[in-house]
Short mmCIF file of C-alpha atoms and ligand atoms in Angstrom, two decimals:
data_model
loop_
_atom_site.label_atom_id
_atom_site.label_comp_id
_atom_site.label_asym_id
_atom_site.label_seq_id
_atom_site.Cartn_x
_atom_site.Cartn_y
_atom_site.Cartn_z
CA UNK K 30 12.25 20.56 4.36
CA UNK K 31 9.07 18.61 4.90
CA UNK K 32 7.02 17.91 8.01
CA UNK K 33 7.67 14.49 9.53
CA UNK K 34 5.80 11.55 8.06
CA UNK K 35 3.40 10.17 10.68
CA UNK K 36 4.08 6.60 11.79
CA UNK K 37 1.56 3.77 12.05
CA UNK K 38 2.10 0.91 14.51
CA UNK K 39 1.60 -2.63 13.27
CA UNK K 40 0.11 -5.18 15.70
CA UNK K 41 3.67 -6.55 16.20
CA UNK K 42 4.66 -3.14 17.56
CA UNK K 43 6.81 -2.32 14.54
CA UNK K 44 6.28 1.27 13.37
CA UNK K 45 6.11 2.09 9.67
CA UNK K 46 5.72 5.39 7.80
CA UNK K 47 2.14 6.23 6.79
CA UNK K 48 3.43 7.35 3.38
CA UNK K 49 5.34 4.88 1.25
CA UNK K 50 5.89 4.05 -2.41
CA UNK K 51 4.09 1.65 -4.75
CA UNK K 52 5.87 -0.03 -7.67
CA UNK K 53 3.16 -1.53 -9.88
CA UNK K 54 4.18 -1.05 -13.55
CA UNK K 55 7.83 -0.59 -12.67
CA UNK K 56 10.08 -3.04 -14.49
CA UNK K 57 7.89 -3.12 -17.59
CA UNK K 58 10.45 -1.56 -19.93
CA UNK K 59 14.20 -1.70 -19.78
CA UNK K 60 14.58 1.93 -20.86
CA UNK K 61 12.77 3.27 -17.77
CA UNK K 62 14.67 1.14 -15.25
CA UNK K 63 17.22 3.80 -14.26
CA UNK K 64 14.52 6.35 -13.55
CA UNK K 65 12.52 3.82 -11.54
CA UNK K 66 15.56 3.02 -9.41
CA UNK K 67 16.14 6.74 -8.93
CA UNK K 68 12.51 7.26 -7.87
CA UNK K 69 12.72 4.52 -5.26
CA UNK K 70 15.99 5.94 -3.93
CA UNK K 71 14.44 9.42 -3.77
CA UNK K 72 11.50 8.04 -1.80
CA UNK K 73 13.88 6.37 0.66
CA UNK K 74 15.90 9.59 1.04
CA UNK K 75 12.69 11.48 1.78
CA UNK K 76 11.57 9.02 4.47
CA UNK K 77 8.99 7.15 2.35
CA UNK K 78 10.83 4.00 3.29
CA UNK K 79 7.90 1.61 3.00
CA UNK K 80 8.24 0.08 -0.48
CA UNK K 81 5.44 -2.09 -1.86
CA UNK K 82 5.97 -4.62 -4.64
CA UNK K 83 4.65 -8.07 -5.65
CA UNK K 84 5.71 -11.17 -7.56
CA UNK K 85 2.96 -10.20 -10.00
CA UNK K 86 4.35 -6.80 -11.02
CA UNK K 87 6.05 -7.06 -14.42
CA UNK K 88 6.40 -10.81 -13.77
CA UNK K 89 8.91 -10.22 -11.00
CA UNK K 90 10.87 -7.45 -12.70
CA UNK K 91 9.40 -4.84 -10.34
CA UNK K 92 10.98 -6.81 -7.46
CA UNK K 93 14.28 -6.77 -9.37
CA UNK K 94 14.09 -2.98 -9.76
CA UNK K 95 13.36 -2.64 -6.03
CA UNK K 96 16.29 -4.99 -5.34
CA UNK K 97 18.61 -2.73 -7.35
CA UNK K 98 17.33 0.39 -5.63
CA UNK K 99 17.81 -0.91 -2.09
CA UNK K 100 21.35 -2.19 -2.46
CA UNK K 101 23.21 -0.41 0.38
CA UNK K 102 19.86 0.81 1.81
CA UNK K 103 18.32 -2.50 2.92
CA UNK K 104 18.24 -1.62 6.61
CA UNK K 105 16.58 1.75 5.90
CA UNK K 106 13.67 0.15 4.07
CA UNK K 107 10.48 -1.57 5.18
CA UNK K 108 10.05 -3.95 2.27
CA UNK K 109 6.68 -5.39 1.27
CA UNK K 110 5.88 -7.99 -1.37
CA UNK K 111 2.96 -10.27 -2.20
CA UNK K 112 2.25 -13.85 -3.13
CA UNK K 113 -0.18 -14.75 -5.92
CA UNK K 114 -3.28 -16.52 -4.52
CA UNK K 115 -2.62 -19.60 -6.66
CA UNK K 116 0.86 -19.88 -5.13
CA UNK K 117 -0.44 -19.46 -1.57
CA UNK K 118 -0.51 -23.14 -0.54
CA UNK K 119 1.49 -24.54 2.40
CA UNK K 120 4.61 -25.15 0.32
CA UNK K 121 3.83 -22.84 -2.63
CA UNK K 122 3.91 -19.77 -0.36
CA UNK K 123 7.37 -20.67 0.89
CA UNK K 124 8.66 -21.34 -2.64
CA UNK K 125 7.18 -18.05 -3.95
CA UNK K 126 8.78 -16.18 -1.06
CA UNK K 127 12.19 -17.72 -1.84
CA UNK K 128 11.86 -16.58 -5.47
CA UNK K 129 10.89 -13.07 -4.38
CA UNK K 130 13.84 -12.93 -1.97
CA UNK K 131 16.20 -13.88 -4.81
CA UNK K 132 14.77 -11.17 -7.10
CA UNK K 133 14.88 -8.61 -4.30
CA UNK K 134 18.45 -9.58 -3.42
CA UNK K 135 17.74 -9.81 0.28
CA UNK K 136 17.32 -12.48 2.95
CA UNK K 137 14.08 -11.14 4.40
CA UNK K 138 10.88 -9.40 3.40
CA UNK K 139 9.45 -7.16 6.12
CA UNK K 140 5.81 -7.54 5.12
CA UNK K 141 4.52 -10.40 2.97
CA UNK K 142 0.92 -10.21 1.76
CA UNK K 143 -1.60 -12.58 0.21
CA UNK K 144 -2.42 -10.54 -2.93
CA UNK K 145 -6.10 -11.51 -2.95
CA UNK K 146 -8.16 -14.51 -1.85
CA UNK K 147 -7.91 -17.62 -3.97
CA UNK K 148 -8.50 -21.33 -3.85
CA UNK K 149 -6.12 -22.24 -1.03
CA UNK K 150 -7.66 -22.36 2.47
CA UNK K 151 -6.67 -19.39 4.62
CA UNK K 152 -5.43 -21.83 7.30
CA UNK K 153 -2.79 -23.12 4.90
CA UNK K 154 -1.57 -19.71 3.80
CA UNK K 155 -1.44 -18.43 7.37
CA UNK K 156 0.49 -21.53 8.51
CA UNK K 157 2.99 -20.95 5.67
CA UNK K 158 3.34 -17.26 6.62
CA UNK K 159 3.96 -18.24 10.25
CA UNK K 160 6.60 -20.76 9.14
CA UNK K 161 8.32 -18.06 7.03
CA UNK K 162 8.25 -15.81 10.09
CA UNK K 163 9.81 -18.48 12.32
CA UNK K 164 12.52 -19.03 9.70
CA UNK K 165 13.30 -15.29 9.62
CA UNK K 166 12.40 -14.96 5.95
CA UNK K 167 9.59 -12.49 6.63
CA UNK K 168 8.97 -10.06 9.48
CA UNK K 169 5.20 -9.65 9.34
CA UNK K 170 2.49 -10.96 7.05
CA UNK K 171 -0.83 -9.53 5.94
CA UNK K 172 -3.56 -9.67 3.34
CA UNK K 173 -4.85 -7.60 0.46
CA UNK K 174 -8.30 -7.04 -1.05
CA UNK K 175 -10.00 -8.51 2.05
CA UNK K 176 -13.46 -7.15 2.88
CA UNK K 177 -14.89 -7.10 6.40
CA UNK K 178 -16.31 -10.64 6.17
CA UNK K 179 -12.96 -11.93 4.85
CA UNK K 180 -11.22 -10.34 7.84
CA UNK K 181 -13.70 -12.00 10.21
CA UNK K 182 -12.93 -15.36 8.58
CA UNK K 183 -9.22 -14.73 8.77
CA UNK K 184 -9.43 -13.90 12.46
CA UNK K 185 -11.19 -17.24 13.08
CA UNK K 186 -8.30 -19.39 11.74
CA UNK K 187 -5.30 -20.34 13.92
CA UNK K 188 -2.85 -17.39 14.12
CA UNK K 189 -5.13 -15.37 11.80
CA UNK K 190 -5.05 -12.55 14.32
CA UNK K 191 -1.35 -12.04 13.58
CA UNK K 192 -2.36 -10.28 10.34
CA UNK K 193 -0.33 -7.04 10.20
CA UNK K 194 -2.19 -5.06 7.49
CA UNK K 195 -4.98 -5.23 4.93
CA UNK K 196 -4.08 -3.52 1.64
CA UNK K 197 -7.16 -2.34 -0.26
CA UNK K 198 -8.35 0.11 -2.89
CA UNK K 199 -9.08 3.28 -0.97
CA UNK K 200 -9.00 6.90 -2.12
CA UNK K 201 -11.26 9.95 -2.34
CA UNK K 202 -13.27 8.43 -5.18
CA UNK K 203 -13.43 4.97 -3.54
CA UNK K 204 -14.60 5.64 -0.02
CA UNK K 205 -16.53 2.38 0.40
CA UNK K 206 -14.07 1.01 3.02
CA UNK K 207 -15.08 3.83 5.40
CA UNK K 208 -18.46 2.23 6.04
CA UNK K 209 -17.40 -0.94 7.87
CA UNK K 210 -13.95 -2.16 6.79
CA UNK K 211 -11.90 0.79 8.04
CA UNK K 212 -13.74 0.93 11.40
CA UNK K 213 -13.27 -2.86 11.75
CA UNK K 214 -9.54 -2.55 11.04
CA UNK K 215 -9.20 0.38 13.45
CA UNK K 216 -11.02 -1.56 16.21
CA UNK K 217 -8.80 -4.59 15.69
CA UNK K 218 -5.58 -2.62 15.37
CA UNK K 219 -4.94 -3.74 11.78
CA UNK K 220 -3.63 -0.85 9.67
CA UNK K 221 -5.34 -0.34 6.32
CA UNK K 222 -2.92 0.21 3.47
CA UNK K 223 -4.56 2.31 0.75
CA UNK K 224 -3.56 1.28 -2.75
CA UNK K 225 -4.12 3.44 -5.85
CA UNK K 226 -4.35 6.38 -3.41
CA UNK K 227 -4.64 8.91 -6.24
CA UNK K 228 -6.85 6.58 -8.32
CA UNK K 229 -3.94 6.09 -10.75
CA UNK K 230 -4.09 9.80 -11.52
CA UNK K 231 -7.73 9.82 -12.61
CA UNK K 232 -9.03 11.99 -9.75
CA UNK K 233 -6.42 14.68 -10.24
CA UNK K 234 -8.51 16.48 -12.84
CA UNK K 235 -11.40 17.00 -10.43
CA UNK K 236 -12.15 20.72 -10.36
CA UNK K 237 -12.98 20.94 -6.67
CA UNK K 238 -9.86 18.99 -5.72
CA UNK K 239 -7.81 21.39 -7.84
CA UNK K 240 -9.56 24.45 -6.36
CA UNK K 241 -9.05 23.43 -2.74
CA UNK K 242 -5.46 22.28 -3.33
CA UNK K 243 -4.65 25.67 -4.90
CA UNK K 244 -5.87 27.49 -1.81
CA UNK K 245 -3.05 25.73 0.09
CA UNK K 246 -0.47 26.21 -2.71
CA UNK K 247 -0.66 22.46 -3.00
CA UNK K 248 -1.30 20.03 -5.84
CA UNK K 249 -4.35 17.77 -6.23
CA UNK K 250 -2.17 14.69 -5.62
CA UNK K 251 -0.93 16.16 -2.34
CA UNK K 252 -4.48 16.89 -1.21
CA UNK K 253 -5.71 13.41 -2.19
CA UNK K 254 -2.88 11.89 -0.15
CA UNK K 255 -3.45 14.25 2.78
CA UNK K 256 -7.04 12.98 2.90
CA UNK K 257 -5.70 9.46 3.60
CA UNK K 258 -2.94 10.56 6.00
CA UNK K 259 -5.60 12.31 8.08
CA UNK K 260 -7.14 8.94 9.00
CA UNK K 261 -6.06 6.82 11.94
CA UNK K 262 -4.28 3.61 10.97
CA UNK K 263 -4.19 4.37 7.24
CA UNK K 264 -1.02 4.03 5.15
CA UNK K 265 -0.84 5.39 1.57
CA UNK K 266 1.48 3.97 -1.10
CA UNK K 267 1.36 6.24 -4.17
CA UNK K 268 3.42 4.95 -7.08
CA UNK K 269 5.59 7.21 -9.16
CA UNK K 270 8.46 6.44 -11.49
CA UNK K 271 9.22 10.14 -11.63
CA UNK K 272 11.52 11.48 -8.87
CA UNK K 273 9.97 14.97 -9.10
CA UNK K 274 6.51 13.49 -8.49
CA UNK K 275 7.84 11.42 -5.61
CA UNK K 276 8.95 14.71 -4.06
CA UNK K 277 5.60 16.27 -4.80
CA UNK K 278 3.79 13.35 -3.13
CA UNK K 279 6.11 13.58 -0.11
CA UNK K 280 4.79 17.11 0.42
CA UNK K 281 1.36 15.71 1.30
CA UNK K 282 2.38 15.70 4.97
CA UNK K 283 2.65 19.49 5.01
CA UNK K 284 -1.02 20.31 4.44
CA UNK K 285 -3.24 21.49 7.26
CA UNK K 286 -6.75 21.41 5.82
CA UNK K 287 -9.65 23.17 7.56
CA UNK K 288 -12.85 21.34 8.53
CA UNK K 289 -14.65 23.54 6.04
CA UNK K 290 -12.50 22.35 3.17
CA UNK K 291 -12.78 18.69 4.19
CA UNK K 292 -16.56 19.21 4.13
CA UNK K 293 -16.28 20.76 0.65
CA UNK K 294 -14.42 17.64 -0.49
CA UNK K 295 -17.08 15.41 1.12
CA UNK K 296 -19.66 17.15 -1.04
CA UNK K 297 -17.82 16.10 -4.21
CA UNK K 298 -16.54 12.75 -2.96
CA UNK K 299 -19.28 11.68 -0.55
CA UNK K 300 -18.59 9.16 2.21
CA UNK K 301 -20.58 5.91 1.94
CA UNK K 302 -24.06 5.71 3.43
CA UNK K 303 -24.36 1.93 3.16
CA UNK K 304 -22.18 -1.14 2.86
CA UNK K 305 -20.97 -1.86 -0.65
CA UNK K 306 -18.70 -4.71 -1.74
CA UNK K 307 -15.00 -3.89 -1.62
CA UNK K 308 -13.77 -2.72 -5.02
CA UNK K 309 -10.57 -4.04 -6.56
CA UNK K 310 -8.29 -2.93 -9.37
P1 NDP F 11 -1.59 5.41 -7.79
O1 NDP F 11 -2.90 5.94 -7.32
O2 NDP F 11 -0.46 5.37 -6.84
O3 NDP F 11 -1.20 6.24 -9.10
C1 NDP F 11 -0.05 5.96 -9.84
C2 NDP F 11 -0.14 6.71 -11.17
O4 NDP F 11 -0.25 8.11 -10.92
C3 NDP F 11 1.05 6.51 -12.06
O5 NDP F 11 0.60 6.52 -13.40
C4 NDP F 11 1.92 7.74 -11.79
O6 NDP F 11 2.65 8.06 -12.94
C5 NDP F 11 0.88 8.80 -11.48
N1 NDP F 11 1.31 9.78 -10.47
C6 NDP F 11 1.94 9.55 -9.30
N2 NDP F 11 2.12 10.69 -8.62
C7 NDP F 11 1.59 11.68 -9.38
C8 NDP F 11 1.47 13.07 -9.21
N3 NDP F 11 1.94 13.69 -8.13
N4 NDP F 11 0.86 13.79 -10.20
C9 NDP F 11 0.38 13.17 -11.30
N5 NDP F 11 0.46 11.85 -11.51
C10 NDP F 11 1.07 11.10 -10.56
O7 NDP F 11 -1.90 3.95 -8.41
P2 NDP F 11 -1.31 2.50 -8.27
O8 NDP F 11 -2.36 1.60 -8.84
O9 NDP F 11 0.05 2.39 -8.79
O10 NDP F 11 -1.31 2.22 -6.68
C11 NDP F 11 -0.20 2.43 -5.84
C12 NDP F 11 0.46 1.13 -5.45
O11 NDP F 11 -0.44 0.29 -4.74
C13 NDP F 11 0.86 0.25 -6.65
O12 NDP F 11 1.97 0.77 -7.35
C14 NDP F 11 1.05 -1.07 -5.97
O13 NDP F 11 2.29 -1.08 -5.28
C15 NDP F 11 -0.13 -1.08 -5.01
N6 NDP F 11 -1.33 -1.72 -5.59
C16 NDP F 11 -1.79 -2.87 -4.98
C17 NDP F 11 -2.90 -3.54 -5.47
C18 NDP F 11 -3.36 -4.78 -4.80
O14 NDP F 11 -4.22 -5.50 -5.34
N7 NDP F 11 -2.87 -5.09 -3.62
C19 NDP F 11 -3.63 -3.06 -6.66
C20 NDP F 11 -3.14 -1.79 -7.17
C21 NDP F 11 -2.03 -1.17 -6.63
P3 NDP F 11 4.28 8.20 -12.90
O15 NDP F 11 4.81 6.91 -12.37
O16 NDP F 11 4.61 8.42 -14.33
O17 NDP F 11 4.57 9.37 -12.01
#
């Protein structure tokens, strides 16, 4: 048994689990499809019911894998997908959403994000998101890879304040958002969704991370995720196509780290001392 997953409230009042599942790179090869479906189903069983995908991932085949996994579980899942910036015009957003819905095999997406900023004015994309909301095709909408100044701009356009989340690169080795973006999001009640929360596995070899994790009979991935879960209004979406690793990541909620050990981690992964541009993968 695991400790409960904390919940984060979206501005709409909807509550979502702070630990979900990413699906980038799923759908790339036919031979791994069964295991990917199994991983998603394991995540749902374990309460990691927030599933993140995008029209970009494997050219839509990630959405198809998610669609297969959530058959008979649709109401248990908080389903997120994303529109390419070049599709995010007034009509292009609606068309892209329809295509995603077809691949996902559902009639609504719970959270629809602009993947990153592109050439279409924010006003247009927001108006399209609001239309999709009115038509019941999406529940909430949000953005991704938006820095603090982008969020300010977004909040200045009509209905821009309805933004439900900002999904950005944030993990122990990428703490830049802590300087101004995370505080901004916290002040404005916009949850920050941390993508690549274990830096795609690269930080797991860090000796100090391994040492501290061991002291709690935990793994480095669990500690890296616990670091994010500790923060107000932060949601982490680690990806794994391996059901055993999904279980491992689920265990991140069970760690109770001392102030001393957080400080030891700060020494190796220092918090930012000045504003730096938001990084992207
Ligand atoms: P993650 O930090 O989630 O790392 C995923 C990688 O780590 C995979 O190779 C996975 O391999 C491996 N892994 C997962 N768990 C463990 C574990 N416990 N021990 C060892 N290795 C592990 O990176 P992602 O870039 O995938 O980010 C997560 C999600 O965020 C994406 O899948 C996507 O949904 C979203 N994203 C959004 C972006 C955006 O621009 N909005 C950009 C990047 C990501 P395996 O599958 O074999 O277990």
